[in-house]
Structures are given as structure tokens and as C-alpha cells.
PDB file of C-alpha atoms in Angstrom:
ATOM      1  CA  UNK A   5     -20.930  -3.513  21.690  1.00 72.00           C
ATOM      2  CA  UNK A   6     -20.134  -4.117  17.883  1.00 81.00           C
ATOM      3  CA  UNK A   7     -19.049  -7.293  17.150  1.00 86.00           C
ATOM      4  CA  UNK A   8     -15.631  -7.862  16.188  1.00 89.00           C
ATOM      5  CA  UNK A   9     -14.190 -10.520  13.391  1.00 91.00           C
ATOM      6  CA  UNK A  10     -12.720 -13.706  14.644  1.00 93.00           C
ATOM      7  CA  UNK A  11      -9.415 -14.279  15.807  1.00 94.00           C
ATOM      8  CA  UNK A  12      -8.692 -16.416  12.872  1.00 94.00           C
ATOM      9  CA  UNK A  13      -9.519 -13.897  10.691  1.00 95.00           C
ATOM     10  CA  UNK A  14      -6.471 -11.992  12.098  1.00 97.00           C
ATOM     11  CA  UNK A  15      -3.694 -14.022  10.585  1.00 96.00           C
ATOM     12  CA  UNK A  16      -0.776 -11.641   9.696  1.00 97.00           C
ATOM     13  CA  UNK A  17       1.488  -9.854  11.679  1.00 98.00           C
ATOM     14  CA  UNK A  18       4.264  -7.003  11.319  1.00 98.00           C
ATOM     15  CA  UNK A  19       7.012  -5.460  13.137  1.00 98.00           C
ATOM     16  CA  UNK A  20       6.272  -1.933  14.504  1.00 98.00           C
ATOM     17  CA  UNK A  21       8.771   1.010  14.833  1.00 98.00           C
ATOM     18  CA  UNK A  22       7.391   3.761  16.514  1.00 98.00           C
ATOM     19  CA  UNK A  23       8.428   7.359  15.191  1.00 97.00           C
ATOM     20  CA  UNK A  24      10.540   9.383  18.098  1.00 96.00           C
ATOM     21  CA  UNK A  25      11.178  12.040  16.094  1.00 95.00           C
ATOM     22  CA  UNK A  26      14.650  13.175  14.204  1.00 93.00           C
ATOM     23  CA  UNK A  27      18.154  13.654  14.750  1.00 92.00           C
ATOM     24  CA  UNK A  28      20.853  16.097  14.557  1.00 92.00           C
ATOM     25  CA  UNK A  29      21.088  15.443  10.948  1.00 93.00           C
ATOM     26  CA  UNK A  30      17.009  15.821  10.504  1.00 92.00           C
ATOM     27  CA  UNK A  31      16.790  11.761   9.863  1.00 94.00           C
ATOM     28  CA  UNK A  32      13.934   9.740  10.679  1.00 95.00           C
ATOM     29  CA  UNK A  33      14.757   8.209  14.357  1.00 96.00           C
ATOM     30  CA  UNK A  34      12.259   5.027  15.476  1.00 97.00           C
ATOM     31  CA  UNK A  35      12.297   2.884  18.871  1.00 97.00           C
ATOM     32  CA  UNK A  36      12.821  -0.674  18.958  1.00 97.00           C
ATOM     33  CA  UNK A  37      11.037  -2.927  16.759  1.00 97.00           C
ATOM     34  CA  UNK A  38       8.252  -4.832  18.696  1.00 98.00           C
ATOM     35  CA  UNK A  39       6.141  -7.578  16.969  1.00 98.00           C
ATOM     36  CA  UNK A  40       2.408  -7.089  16.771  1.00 98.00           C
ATOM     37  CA  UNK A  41       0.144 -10.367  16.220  1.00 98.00           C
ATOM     38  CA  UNK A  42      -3.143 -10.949  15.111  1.00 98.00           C
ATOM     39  CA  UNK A  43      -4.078  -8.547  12.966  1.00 97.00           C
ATOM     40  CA  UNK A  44      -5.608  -8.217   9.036  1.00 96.00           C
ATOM     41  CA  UNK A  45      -3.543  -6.687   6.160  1.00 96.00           C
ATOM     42  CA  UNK A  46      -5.529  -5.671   3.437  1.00 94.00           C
ATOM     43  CA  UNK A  47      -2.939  -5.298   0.273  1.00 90.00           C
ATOM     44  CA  UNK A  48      -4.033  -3.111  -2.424  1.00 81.00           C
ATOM     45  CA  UNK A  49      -2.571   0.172  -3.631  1.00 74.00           C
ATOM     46  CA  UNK A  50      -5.172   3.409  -3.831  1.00 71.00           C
ATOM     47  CA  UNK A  51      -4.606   6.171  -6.195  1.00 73.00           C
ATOM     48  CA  UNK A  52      -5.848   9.719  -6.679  1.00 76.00           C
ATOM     49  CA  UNK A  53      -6.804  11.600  -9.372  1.00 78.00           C
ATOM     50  CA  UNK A  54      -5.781  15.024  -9.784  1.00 74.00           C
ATOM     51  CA  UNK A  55      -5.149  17.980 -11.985  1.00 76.00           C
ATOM     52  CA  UNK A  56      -1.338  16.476 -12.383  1.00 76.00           C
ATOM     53  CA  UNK A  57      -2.574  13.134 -12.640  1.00 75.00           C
ATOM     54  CA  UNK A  58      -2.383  10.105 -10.397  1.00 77.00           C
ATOM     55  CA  UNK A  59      -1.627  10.365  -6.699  1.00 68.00           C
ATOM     56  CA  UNK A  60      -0.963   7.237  -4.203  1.00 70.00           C
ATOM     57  CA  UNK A  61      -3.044   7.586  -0.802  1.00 68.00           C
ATOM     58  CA  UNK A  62      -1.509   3.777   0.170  1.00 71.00           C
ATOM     59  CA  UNK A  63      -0.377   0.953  -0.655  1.00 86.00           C
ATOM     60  CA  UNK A  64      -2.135  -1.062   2.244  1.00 89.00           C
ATOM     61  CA  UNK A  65      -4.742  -0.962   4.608  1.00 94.00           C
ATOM     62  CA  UNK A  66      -3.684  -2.438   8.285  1.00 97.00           C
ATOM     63  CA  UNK A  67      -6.349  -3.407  10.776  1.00 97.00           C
ATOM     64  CA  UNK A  68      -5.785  -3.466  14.630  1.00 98.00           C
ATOM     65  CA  UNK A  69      -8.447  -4.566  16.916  1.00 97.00           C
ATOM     66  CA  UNK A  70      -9.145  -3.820  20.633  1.00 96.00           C
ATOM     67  CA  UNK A  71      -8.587  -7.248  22.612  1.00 95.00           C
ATOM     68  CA  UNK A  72      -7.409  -9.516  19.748  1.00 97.00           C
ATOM     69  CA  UNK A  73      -4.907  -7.405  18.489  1.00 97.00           C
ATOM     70  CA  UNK A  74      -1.689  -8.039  20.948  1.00 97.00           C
ATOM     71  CA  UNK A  75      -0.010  -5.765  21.943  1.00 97.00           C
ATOM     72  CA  UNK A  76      -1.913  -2.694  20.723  1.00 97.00           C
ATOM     73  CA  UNK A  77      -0.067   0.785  21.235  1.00 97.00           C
ATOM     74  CA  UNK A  78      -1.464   3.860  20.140  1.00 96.00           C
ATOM     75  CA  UNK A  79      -0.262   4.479  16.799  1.00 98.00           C
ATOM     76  CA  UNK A  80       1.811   6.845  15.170  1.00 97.00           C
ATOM     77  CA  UNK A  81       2.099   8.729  11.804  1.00 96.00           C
ATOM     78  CA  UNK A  82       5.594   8.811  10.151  1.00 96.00           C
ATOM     79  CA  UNK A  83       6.068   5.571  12.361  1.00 98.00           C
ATOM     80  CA  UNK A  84       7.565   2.213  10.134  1.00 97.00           C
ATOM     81  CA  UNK A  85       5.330  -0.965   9.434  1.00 97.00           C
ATOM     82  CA  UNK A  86       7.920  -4.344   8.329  1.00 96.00           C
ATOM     83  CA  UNK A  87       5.807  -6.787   6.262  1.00 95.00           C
ATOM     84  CA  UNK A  88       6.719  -9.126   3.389  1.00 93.00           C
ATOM     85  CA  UNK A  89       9.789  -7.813   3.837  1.00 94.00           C
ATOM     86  CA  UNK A  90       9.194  -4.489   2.863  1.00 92.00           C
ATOM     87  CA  UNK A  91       9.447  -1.405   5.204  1.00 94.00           C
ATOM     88  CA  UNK A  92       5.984   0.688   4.822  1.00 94.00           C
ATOM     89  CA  UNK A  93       5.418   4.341   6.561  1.00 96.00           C
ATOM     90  CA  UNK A  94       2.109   5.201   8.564  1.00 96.00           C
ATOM     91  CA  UNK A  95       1.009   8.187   6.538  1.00 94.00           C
ATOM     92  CA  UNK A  96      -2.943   8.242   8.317  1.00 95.00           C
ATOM     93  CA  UNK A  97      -4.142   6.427  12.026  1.00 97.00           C
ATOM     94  CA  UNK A  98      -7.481   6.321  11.901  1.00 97.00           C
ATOM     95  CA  UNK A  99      -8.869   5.535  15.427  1.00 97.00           C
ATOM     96  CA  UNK A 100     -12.385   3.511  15.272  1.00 96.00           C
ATOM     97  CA  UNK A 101     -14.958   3.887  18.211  1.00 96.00           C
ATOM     98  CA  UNK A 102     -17.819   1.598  19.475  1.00 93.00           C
ATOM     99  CA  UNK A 103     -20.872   3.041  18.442  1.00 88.00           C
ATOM    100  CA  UNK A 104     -22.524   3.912  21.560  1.00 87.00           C
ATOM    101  CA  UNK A 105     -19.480   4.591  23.921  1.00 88.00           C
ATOM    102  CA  UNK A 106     -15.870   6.420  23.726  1.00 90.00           C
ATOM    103  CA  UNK A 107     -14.500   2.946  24.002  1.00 94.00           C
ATOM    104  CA  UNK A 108     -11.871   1.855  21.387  1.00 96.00           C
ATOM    105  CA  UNK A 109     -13.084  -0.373  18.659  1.00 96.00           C
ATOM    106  CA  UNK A 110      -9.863  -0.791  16.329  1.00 97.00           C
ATOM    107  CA  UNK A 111      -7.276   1.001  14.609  1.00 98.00           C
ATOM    108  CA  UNK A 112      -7.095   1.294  10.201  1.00 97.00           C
ATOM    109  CA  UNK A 113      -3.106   2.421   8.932  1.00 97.00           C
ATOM    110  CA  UNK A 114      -3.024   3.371   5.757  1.00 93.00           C
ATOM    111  CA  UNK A 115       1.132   3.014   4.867  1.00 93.00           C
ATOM    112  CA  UNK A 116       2.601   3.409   1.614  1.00 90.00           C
TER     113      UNK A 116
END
């Protein structure tokens, strides 16, 4: 089993909105807000560099870990991310696994 960070490590929070797909008029639709706890949110936008010049990947990194995270869905691109007041999209879930086992280890949401 790979060790995990402290609880008090996790100090920030955010409200989560899952993604439920669109409506007759093709706009974003999202279900009721739930609050997740105990998690770490790494701030710090991460650019590209292409042909056309600069590209954002994110704007922050989100970290969700398996039994100190609470609650812990299963993520969703495309799904909405409230924190300092800001609303941020999921553009990539990245799902982490223990090492040695299929067993879930944390989640990383990169949201611009």
C-alpha cells in the first residue's frame, strides 16, 4: 500500500457539479452542487507551446484521495469545480492506482 499524505495536508475544499449532459438548447446541464472536503488544490496555470503560440492545459491541479477525501465520486470531464469563488471546468480525470493492486489510490483534475 502507498502511503498517502496526512489529513492535514488536505485543507481546501470545493463544490462539485457533476456534468449530466445538455439541453434542448445544447447548454451545459450539471446536478446539484455537493461539497467535497479534504482535499489539496495546487494553483498554478500550465501553458503550451505551439506552432500558434501559447496554449493553457490548466489553471489548477485538484487532488482527491481514497479514504480522506469525503465524499469521493467518480469524476467527470466537462463537470464544474467552485473554488475561490471562481467556477473552473474538469477538462482531464486522471485516475491514480496503488502500485501493486487495481485498488484506487487518488484522483488529479486538471480544470481551467
Amino acid at each position: 500500500m502507498m502511503p498517502k499524505p496526512p489529513k492535514e495536508f488536505c485543507i481546501d475544499s470545493f463544490e462539485y457539479k457533476e456534468y449530466i449532459g445538455t439541453n434542448d438548447w445544447s447548454e451545459p446541464e450539471y446536478a446539484e452542487a455537493i461539497t467535497i472536503e479534504h482535499c489539496r488544490i495546487d494553483r498554478g496555470t500550465e501553458y503550451s507551446s505551439t506552432a500558434s503560440g501559447k496554449q493553457l492545459l490548466y489553471n489548477a491541479v485538484v487532488f482527491c484521495y481514497q479514504d480522506i477525501t469525503t465524499p469521493l465520486p467518480e469524476f467527470k470531464a466537462e463537470s464544474v469545480l467552485v473554488f475561490d469563488d471562481t467556477d473552473h471546468v474538469i477538462t482531464k480525470v486522471i485516475p491514480i492506482y496503488e502500485a501493486y493492486e487495481k485498488k484506487l489510490y487518488s484522483y488529479e483534475l486538471e480544470v481551467v
